[in-house]
Coordinates of C-alpha atoms in Angstrom, one line a residue:
Chain V
M1 CA -53.6 -8.9 20.9
A2 CA -56.8 -8.1 22.8
D3 CA -59.5 -6.3 20.9
T4 CA -59.5 -2.9 22.7
E5 CA -62.4 -1.5 20.7
S6 CA -65.3 -2.7 22.9
L7 CA -63.4 -1.8 26.1
L8 CA -64.3 1.1 28.4
E9 CA -62.0 4.1 28.8
T10 CA -60.8 5.7 32.0
P11 CA -60.6 9.5 32.0
L12 CA -56.9 9.1 31.3
G13 CA -57.2 7.0 28.1
G14 CA -56.0 9.9 26.0
L15 CA -53.0 10.6 28.2
H16 CA -51.9 7.0 28.3
R17 CA -51.8 6.9 24.5
A18 CA -50.0 10.3 24.3
L19 CA -47.4 8.8 26.7
G20 CA -47.0 5.8 24.5
G21 CA -48.8 3.4 26.8
R22 CA -49.4 -0.2 25.4
M23 CA -53.1 -0.7 26.0
V24 CA -54.6 -4.0 26.9
G25 CA -58.0 -5.1 28.2
F26 CA -58.3 -5.5 31.9
A27 CA -61.6 -5.9 33.8
G28 CA -63.4 -4.5 30.8
Y29 CA -61.2 -1.4 30.5
A30 CA -58.5 -0.4 28.1
M31 CA -55.5 0.1 30.4
P32 CA -51.8 0.6 29.9
V33 CA -49.8 -2.5 30.7
Q34 CA -46.6 -0.5 30.3
Y35 CA -45.2 2.7 28.8
P36 CA -42.1 2.8 26.5
A37 CA -39.7 2.5 29.6
G38 CA -41.0 -1.1 30.1
I39 CA -42.2 -3.0 33.1
M40 CA -38.8 -3.6 34.7
A41 CA -37.8 0.1 34.5
E42 CA -41.2 1.2 35.7
H43 CA -41.1 -1.2 38.7
L44 CA -37.6 -0.1 39.7
H45 CA -38.5 3.5 39.3
C46 CA -41.4 3.1 41.8
R47 CA -39.1 1.5 44.3
G48 CA -36.4 4.2 43.7
A49 CA -38.4 7.4 43.3
A50 CA -42.1 7.7 42.5
A51 CA -44.5 6.1 39.9
L52 CA -47.9 7.3 38.9
F53 CA -50.6 4.7 38.1
D54 CA -54.1 5.1 36.7
V55 CA -56.4 2.9 38.8
S56 CA -59.6 4.7 37.7
H57 CA -61.1 1.3 36.6
M58 CA -61.6 0.5 40.3
G59 CA -65.0 1.1 41.9
Q60 CA -65.5 4.1 44.2
A61 CA -68.6 4.7 46.3
E62 CA -69.8 6.2 49.5
I63 CA -72.4 5.1 52.0
L64 CA -74.4 7.9 53.5
G65 CA -76.7 8.0 56.5
E66 CA -76.7 7.2 60.2
G67 CA -75.4 3.8 61.0
A68 CA -73.4 3.2 57.8
A69 CA -70.6 1.4 59.6
A70 CA -72.9 -1.1 61.3
A71 CA -74.7 -1.7 58.0
L72 CA -71.5 -2.5 56.2
E73 CA -70.5 -4.9 59.0
Q74 CA -73.3 -7.1 57.9
L75 CA -71.1 -7.9 54.9
T76 CA -67.5 -7.9 56.3
P77 CA -65.6 -9.3 59.3
A78 CA -63.7 -6.0 59.5
D79 CA -64.2 -3.6 62.4
V80 CA -65.8 -0.7 60.5
Q81 CA -67.6 0.8 63.6
G82 CA -64.2 1.2 65.3
L83 CA -62.7 3.0 62.3
K84 CA -61.9 6.6 63.4
P85 CA -62.7 9.6 61.2
G86 CA -59.9 10.2 58.8
R87 CA -58.8 6.6 58.8
Q88 CA -59.0 3.8 56.2
R89 CA -58.9 0.1 56.6
Y90 CA -58.5 -3.0 54.5
A91 CA -61.7 -5.1 54.5
L92 CA -62.9 -8.4 53.1
L93 CA -66.5 -8.8 51.9
T94 CA -67.3 -12.4 52.8
T95 CA -69.9 -14.9 51.4
M96 CA -72.3 -16.9 53.5
L97 CA -70.1 -19.9 53.0
G98 CA -67.0 -18.1 54.3
G99 CA -65.4 -17.4 51.0
I100 CA -64.1 -13.9 49.9
F101 CA -66.7 -12.0 47.8
D102 CA -64.1 -9.2 47.3
D103 CA -61.4 -7.2 49.1
C104 CA -61.7 -3.4 49.4
M105 CA -60.6 -0.3 51.3
V106 CA -63.1 1.4 53.5
A107 CA -62.5 4.9 54.9
N108 CA -64.4 6.9 57.5
L109 CA -64.9 10.4 56.2
G110 CA -66.8 11.5 59.3
D111 CA -70.2 12.0 57.7
R112 CA -69.9 9.0 55.4
L113 CA -68.0 5.9 54.5
F114 CA -65.9 5.9 51.3
L115 CA -65.2 2.6 49.5
V116 CA -62.7 1.5 46.9
V117 CA -63.4 -1.9 45.4
N118 CA -61.9 -4.1 42.6
A119 CA -62.7 -3.2 39.0
G120 CA -63.7 -6.8 38.2
R121 CA -66.2 -7.0 41.1
K122 CA -67.6 -3.5 41.4
A123 CA -71.0 -4.3 39.8
E124 CA -71.4 -7.3 42.1
D125 CA -70.1 -5.4 45.2
F126 CA -72.4 -2.4 44.7
A127 CA -75.4 -4.7 44.1
L128 CA -74.6 -6.6 47.3
I129 CA -74.0 -3.5 49.4
G130 CA -77.0 -1.6 48.0
A131 CA -79.3 -4.6 48.8
A132 CA -77.9 -4.9 52.4
L133 CA -78.5 -1.2 53.4
P134 CA -81.5 -0.6 55.7
P135 CA -83.9 2.3 55.0
G136 CA -82.3 5.7 55.6
L137 CA -78.9 4.6 54.3
R138 CA -77.9 5.2 50.7
L139 CA -75.1 3.8 48.5
N140 CA -73.8 6.5 46.2
V141 CA -71.6 5.0 43.4
L142 CA -69.0 7.6 42.3
A143 CA -68.8 6.6 38.6
D144 CA -67.7 10.1 37.7
R145 CA -64.4 10.0 39.6
A146 CA -60.9 8.9 38.6
L147 CA -58.3 7.3 40.9
L148 CA -54.6 7.9 40.7
A149 CA -51.9 6.2 42.7
L150 CA -48.7 8.0 43.4
Q151 CA -46.3 5.4 44.9
G152 CA -42.7 5.3 45.9
P153 CA -40.2 6.7 48.4
A154 CA -40.3 10.2 46.7
A155 CA -44.2 10.4 46.8
E156 CA -44.1 12.5 50.0
A157 CA -41.6 15.0 48.7
V158 CA -43.7 15.3 45.5
I159 CA -47.0 15.9 47.4
A160 CA -45.6 18.1 50.3
P161 CA -45.2 21.4 48.3
L162 CA -48.5 20.8 46.5
A163 CA -50.7 19.7 49.5
P164 CA -48.9 19.9 52.9
A165 CA -51.9 18.4 54.6
L166 CA -51.6 15.2 52.6
A167 CA -47.9 14.9 53.3
A168 CA -48.8 15.0 57.0
L169 CA -51.0 11.9 56.8
S170 CA -49.7 8.6 58.2
F171 CA -50.3 5.2 56.6
M172 CA -54.0 4.6 56.1
G173 CA -54.8 8.2 56.9
V174 CA -57.5 9.9 54.6
A175 CA -58.1 13.6 53.9
R176 CA -59.7 16.0 51.5
A177 CA -57.3 18.6 50.1
E178 CA -56.4 20.5 47.0
I179 CA -53.5 19.7 44.7
G180 CA -52.7 22.6 42.4
G181 CA -56.2 23.9 43.1
I182 CA -57.9 20.6 42.2
P183 CA -60.0 19.2 44.9
V184 CA -59.1 15.6 45.8
L185 CA -59.8 12.9 48.4
A186 CA -56.5 11.1 49.2
S187 CA -55.4 8.3 51.4
R188 CA -51.9 7.3 52.4
S189 CA -52.0 3.8 50.9
G190 CA -51.4 1.8 47.8
Y191 CA -50.7 -1.6 46.3
T192 CA -46.9 -1.6 45.9
G193 CA -45.5 -1.9 49.4
E194 CA -44.1 1.6 49.1
D195 CA -45.2 4.8 50.8
G196 CA -47.6 6.7 48.6
F197 CA -51.1 8.1 48.0
E198 CA -54.2 7.0 46.3
I199 CA -56.0 10.1 45.0
S200 CA -59.6 10.3 44.1
V201 CA -60.4 13.2 41.7
A202 CA -63.4 14.3 39.6
A203 CA -63.1 12.6 36.1
D204 CA -63.0 16.0 34.3
Q205 CA -59.9 17.1 36.3
A206 CA -58.1 13.8 36.3
E207 CA -55.9 14.5 33.3
A208 CA -54.9 17.9 34.7
L209 CA -53.9 16.3 38.0
A210 CA -52.0 13.5 36.3
R211 CA -50.1 16.0 34.2
L212 CA -49.3 18.1 37.2
L213 CA -48.0 15.1 39.1
L214 CA -46.0 13.8 36.1
A215 CA -44.4 17.2 35.8
Q216 CA -42.9 16.9 39.3
P217 CA -39.3 15.8 39.6
G218 CA -38.9 12.1 40.1
V219 CA -42.3 11.0 38.9
Q220 CA -42.7 8.6 36.0
P221 CA -45.9 6.8 34.7
A222 CA -46.2 3.1 35.4
G223 CA -48.6 0.6 34.0
L224 CA -50.5 -2.5 35.2
G225 CA -47.5 -4.8 34.5
A226 CA -45.3 -3.0 37.1
R227 CA -48.3 -2.7 39.4
D228 CA -48.6 -6.5 39.4
S229 CA -44.9 -7.2 40.0
L230 CA -44.8 -4.6 42.8
R231 CA -47.8 -6.0 44.6
L232 CA -46.5 -9.5 44.3
E233 CA -43.1 -8.5 45.8
A234 CA -45.1 -6.8 48.6
G235 CA -47.1 -10.1 49.2
L236 CA -50.4 -8.4 48.4
C237 CA -53.3 -10.5 47.1
L238 CA -54.9 -10.1 43.7
Y239 CA -58.6 -10.8 43.8
G240 CA -59.6 -13.5 41.3
S241 CA -56.2 -15.0 41.4
D242 CA -55.0 -15.3 45.0
I243 CA -58.4 -14.9 46.7
D244 CA -62.0 -15.6 45.5
E245 CA -65.3 -17.1 46.7
T246 CA -63.6 -20.5 47.3
T247 CA -60.9 -19.2 49.6
S248 CA -61.6 -18.2 53.2
P249 CA -60.0 -15.3 55.1
V250 CA -58.2 -17.8 57.3
E251 CA -56.8 -19.9 54.3
A252 CA -55.8 -16.7 52.6
A253 CA -53.8 -15.6 55.8
L254 CA -55.9 -12.5 56.0
T255 CA -57.2 -13.1 59.5
W256 CA -55.5 -9.8 60.6
S257 CA -58.3 -8.0 58.7
I258 CA -60.9 -9.6 61.0
G259 CA -61.7 -7.2 63.9
K260 CA -61.2 -8.3 67.5
R261 CA -64.8 -7.4 68.4
R262 CA -66.0 -9.3 65.4
R263 CA -64.3 -12.4 66.7
T264 CA -66.5 -12.3 69.8
E265 CA -69.7 -11.5 67.9
W266 CA -69.3 -14.0 65.0
N267 CA -72.1 -12.1 63.1
F268 CA -70.5 -11.7 59.7
P269 CA -71.3 -13.8 56.6
G270 CA -69.4 -17.1 56.7
A271 CA -68.5 -16.7 60.4
E272 CA -69.1 -20.4 61.1
R273 CA -66.4 -21.5 58.7
V274 CA -64.0 -18.8 59.8
R275 CA -64.5 -19.7 63.5
E276 CA -64.0 -23.4 62.8
E277 CA -60.8 -22.7 60.8
L278 CA -59.4 -20.4 63.5
A279 CA -60.0 -23.0 66.1
N280 CA -58.8 -26.1 64.2
G281 CA -56.6 -24.7 61.5
P282 CA -57.6 -24.4 57.8
R283 CA -57.1 -27.3 55.4
R284 CA -54.7 -25.2 53.3
L285 CA -52.9 -21.9 53.6
R286 CA -51.7 -19.1 51.3
V287 CA -47.9 -18.9 51.4
G288 CA -45.1 -17.3 49.6
L289 CA -42.9 -19.4 47.4
K290 CA -39.3 -18.8 46.2
P291 CA -38.2 -21.0 43.3
E292 CA -34.5 -21.8 43.1
G293 CA -32.5 -20.1 40.3
R294 CA -34.1 -17.6 37.9
Q295 CA -37.0 -19.5 36.4
P296 CA -40.5 -18.1 37.3
A297 CA -43.5 -20.3 38.0
R298 CA -46.7 -18.8 36.9
A299 CA -50.3 -19.0 38.2
H300 CA -51.9 -22.5 38.0
T301 CA -48.5 -24.3 38.4
P302 CA -49.1 -27.4 40.4
I303 CA -47.2 -27.7 43.7
Q304 CA -45.8 -31.2 44.6
A305 CA -44.4 -32.6 47.8
A306 CA -41.2 -34.7 47.9
D307 CA -43.2 -37.9 47.5
G308 CA -44.7 -36.6 44.2
S309 CA -48.2 -35.9 45.6
T310 CA -49.9 -32.7 44.6
V311 CA -50.3 -30.5 47.6
G312 CA -51.4 -27.2 46.1
E313 CA -51.2 -24.7 43.3
V314 CA -49.5 -21.4 42.5
T315 CA -52.0 -18.5 42.3
S316 CA -49.7 -15.7 41.3
G317 CA -46.1 -16.0 40.1
G318 CA -43.5 -14.1 38.2
F319 CA -40.2 -12.4 38.4
G320 CA -39.5 -9.7 41.0
P321 CA -37.3 -6.9 39.5
S322 CA -36.3 -5.6 43.0
L323 CA -36.0 -9.1 44.4
N324 CA -33.9 -9.9 41.3
G325 CA -35.4 -13.4 41.2
P326 CA -38.6 -15.4 40.8
M327 CA -41.4 -15.4 43.4
A328 CA -44.8 -16.8 43.7
M329 CA -47.7 -17.2 46.1
G330 CA -50.1 -20.1 46.2
Y331 CA -52.0 -22.5 48.5
V332 CA -50.5 -25.6 50.1
D333 CA -51.7 -28.1 52.6
R334 CA -51.4 -26.6 56.1
A335 CA -48.8 -29.3 57.2
L336 CA -46.5 -28.1 54.5
A337 CA -46.9 -24.3 55.0
E338 CA -43.9 -23.8 57.3
D339 CA -41.3 -21.3 56.1
G340 CA -38.4 -23.2 54.5
T341 CA -40.3 -26.3 53.5
A342 CA -38.9 -27.7 50.2
L343 CA -41.5 -28.3 47.5
D344 CA -41.5 -28.8 43.7
L345 CA -43.3 -26.5 41.3
M346 CA -44.3 -28.5 38.2
V347 CA -43.4 -26.0 35.4
R348 CA -44.3 -27.5 32.0
G349 CA -44.0 -31.0 33.5
K350 CA -40.6 -30.4 35.1
A351 CA -39.9 -30.1 38.8
L352 CA -38.7 -26.6 39.7
P353 CA -37.4 -26.8 43.3
A354 CA -38.8 -24.1 45.6
R355 CA -39.1 -23.2 49.3
I356 CA -42.0 -21.7 51.3
A357 CA -40.9 -18.2 52.0
P358 CA -42.2 -15.4 54.2
T359 CA -43.9 -12.5 52.5
P360 CA -43.5 -9.7 51.7
F361 CA -40.6 -10.7 49.5
V362 CA -39.5 -7.0 49.5
P363 CA -40.0 -5.2 52.8
H364 CA -42.9 -2.7 53.1
R365 CA -41.9 0.9 53.5
Y366 CA -45.1 2.4 54.7
K367 CA -45.1 5.7 56.6
R368 CA -46.5 4.6 59.9
Chain P
M1 CA -24.1 -12.7 5.4
P2 CA -26.6 -15.5 4.7
E3 CA -30.2 -14.5 4.2
T4 CA -32.5 -14.5 7.2
R5 CA -35.9 -16.1 7.0
F6 CA -38.9 -15.6 9.4
T7 CA -41.9 -17.5 10.8
K8 CA -45.4 -16.4 11.7
D9 CA -44.4 -17.2 15.3
H10 CA -41.8 -14.4 15.1
E11 CA -38.7 -16.6 15.0
W12 CA -35.8 -15.8 12.7
V13 CA -33.7 -18.5 11.0
R14 CA -30.3 -18.1 9.5
Q15 CA -28.2 -20.7 7.6
D16 CA -24.9 -21.1 9.4
G17 CA -22.8 -23.7 7.7
D18 CA -24.5 -27.0 8.0
A19 CA -26.7 -25.8 10.9
V20 CA -29.4 -23.1 11.1
T21 CA -29.4 -20.6 13.9
I22 CA -32.7 -19.6 15.5
G23 CA -33.8 -16.7 17.6
I24 CA -36.8 -14.4 18.1
T25 CA -37.3 -11.2 16.1
D26 CA -36.9 -7.6 17.3
H27 CA -40.7 -7.3 17.0
A28 CA -41.1 -10.3 19.3
Q29 CA -38.7 -9.2 22.0
N30 CA -40.3 -5.8 22.0
A31 CA -43.7 -7.3 22.5
L32 CA -42.5 -9.6 25.3
G33 CA -40.6 -6.9 27.2
D34 CA -37.7 -7.5 29.6
V35 CA -36.6 -11.1 29.3
V36 CA -35.7 -12.7 32.7
F37 CA -35.2 -16.4 31.9
V38 CA -34.9 -18.8 28.9
D39 CA -35.6 -22.5 28.9
L40 CA -33.5 -24.0 26.1
P41 CA -33.8 -27.5 24.5
E42 CA -31.3 -30.3 25.2
V43 CA -28.6 -30.7 22.7
G44 CA -29.3 -33.8 20.7
R45 CA -33.1 -33.4 20.9
E46 CA -35.0 -34.1 17.6
V47 CA -37.7 -31.6 16.9
A48 CA -40.5 -31.4 14.4
A49 CA -41.3 -28.2 12.4
G50 CA -43.6 -26.1 14.6
E51 CA -42.7 -28.0 17.8
A52 CA -42.4 -25.9 21.0
C53 CA -38.8 -26.4 22.1
A54 CA -37.8 -23.3 24.1
V55 CA -39.6 -21.0 26.4
V56 CA -38.8 -17.3 26.9
E57 CA -40.0 -15.7 30.2
S58 CA -40.5 -11.9 30.5
V59 CA -41.5 -10.2 33.8
K60 CA -45.1 -10.5 32.7
A61 CA -45.4 -13.9 30.9
A62 CA -44.0 -17.1 29.5
S63 CA -44.0 -17.6 25.7
D64 CA -43.1 -20.7 23.6
V65 CA -40.4 -20.6 20.9
Y66 CA -41.0 -23.1 18.1
A67 CA -38.6 -25.0 15.8
P68 CA -39.1 -23.3 12.4
V69 CA -37.9 -26.5 10.6
A70 CA -37.4 -30.1 11.6
G71 CA -34.0 -31.1 12.8
T72 CA -31.7 -32.0 15.6
V73 CA -30.6 -29.5 18.2
V74 CA -26.8 -29.2 17.9
E75 CA -26.0 -26.2 20.1
V76 CA -27.7 -23.8 22.6
N77 CA -26.7 -20.3 23.5
G78 CA -25.1 -20.7 26.9
A79 CA -24.7 -16.9 27.3
L80 CA -28.5 -16.5 27.8
A81 CA -28.5 -18.2 31.2
A82 CA -26.4 -15.5 32.8
D83 CA -27.7 -12.6 30.6
P84 CA -31.2 -13.3 29.3
A85 CA -31.5 -9.6 28.5
L86 CA -29.2 -10.2 25.5
I87 CA -32.5 -11.2 23.8
N88 CA -33.7 -7.6 24.3
R89 CA -30.5 -5.9 23.4
E90 CA -29.4 -8.1 20.4
P91 CA -32.3 -10.2 19.4
T92 CA -30.9 -11.2 16.0
A93 CA -27.2 -11.4 17.0
G94 CA -25.9 -12.3 20.5
G95 CA -29.5 -13.2 21.6
W96 CA -29.8 -16.3 19.4
F97 CA -31.5 -19.3 21.1
F98 CA -30.3 -22.6 19.5
K99 CA -28.9 -24.2 16.4
L100 CA -30.5 -27.0 14.5
A101 CA -29.0 -29.5 12.0
P102 CA -32.0 -29.4 9.6
K103 CA -33.6 -32.6 8.3
D104 CA -34.3 -30.9 5.0
A105 CA -32.7 -27.6 4.3
A106 CA -35.3 -26.9 1.6
E107 CA -37.8 -26.2 4.4
I108 CA -36.0 -23.0 5.1
A109 CA -36.5 -21.5 1.7
V110 CA -40.3 -21.6 2.0
L111 CA -40.3 -19.4 5.1
M112 CA -40.9 -15.6 4.8
D113 CA -38.2 -13.3 3.7
E114 CA -37.6 -10.0 5.4
D115 CA -40.1 -8.0 3.3
A116 CA -42.8 -10.7 3.7
Y117 CA -42.2 -10.7 7.4
A118 CA -42.5 -6.9 7.6
R119 CA -45.8 -7.1 5.8
F120 CA -47.0 -9.9 8.1
V121 CA -46.1 -7.9 11.2
E122 CA -48.0 -4.9 9.8
S123 CA -51.0 -7.1 9.1
E124 CA -51.1 -8.3 12.7
A125 CA -51.0 -4.8 14.2

């Protein structure tokens, strides 16, 4: 068991314990990996109704001042300047060598940019961004805000009577609103493949908001365990496992996050490598993998070709409760990345037959 | 009913005629969560005490199951392939893992009894 004493608490730590959450250390925070219902039930409830996650460990910040979008484009290949007010976009921060420094969400709030970054990278991200801003621009780290994710097909029906303006958002829309009198900043997005909302709220009102949402019909709490199996079924990357400073956006099959204009300017960090890989193909590619039978293959499982040569490694793997079977993602040599290619996953020294499979493993159900 | 003994790795062991039946405790299944797959040893395999010889996979993680005593695997629980959740529902009955013909039955007696195991679990909490 992890020592949870030296860990940071989110504003919902007390609520997690009151709900019977099993607390574990994650990115320096004490977080619920599951509640008494268990990962399987929490996962299925999210796909069937609505689940509430505490993701307050993630980093939130805003960039203020004229030219914020152009300034952020110094660090990312995403089209930030083309992002319309009230819209959010997935963005990669890239390194000079074309690796991925972090992945994040960036929203245009009209008078500022709003960022949500990974918990395990927030200190590094904010240092990087702060140092890159020219005079007149300011990074404001929002350490006093919590973040809740309400995810699942019932999320809209839950939000509609409380905040009609939020229910009217389409996927990746962002708006300020009040939920039960509590001011929030919400986006129609998430990390589960389902419709839903990520809701930023002042830390001192987070528990009241969480309790209000949990009191709505169809809403149950879900922990990090279900969050991980949901995002893997949805084919979404976990920073530090599936993507990191060694993987490029092209290898990670995240080229869609590179703006069209940016592919003519080539003025983002690591553009040289990205340009070369787009032209000639990367050495390896991130792919989905479906093992035969029921046995999961976990992260770091070696991937072998039929001739016994090692051609890659699993970066995330587990059992998909909605898929009702095992699933994984990992990197393989580009020549073997075609859907349907048969490979062996070497689980505890034994070959587990698998095939390259398209992701998402479970179809997305975003509200476009 | 024969007495059940316990290991620090949270296996239970029960004398069953000439063989001993082995599974994981209720505490262990609860900590693991929903079991989705079990990798069982081959019948006929000789195992040493403390040797990893089965793997139990939950949604979240894979965990080894160890042979509590030395012996030869004589039977595995075939029902677990189709219904691994038996381990969650009936950890100390229908959710058993495998049976060993022990090399030395006296090895069993030195394992923890129920009270000692309960104290051990508490000390780990």
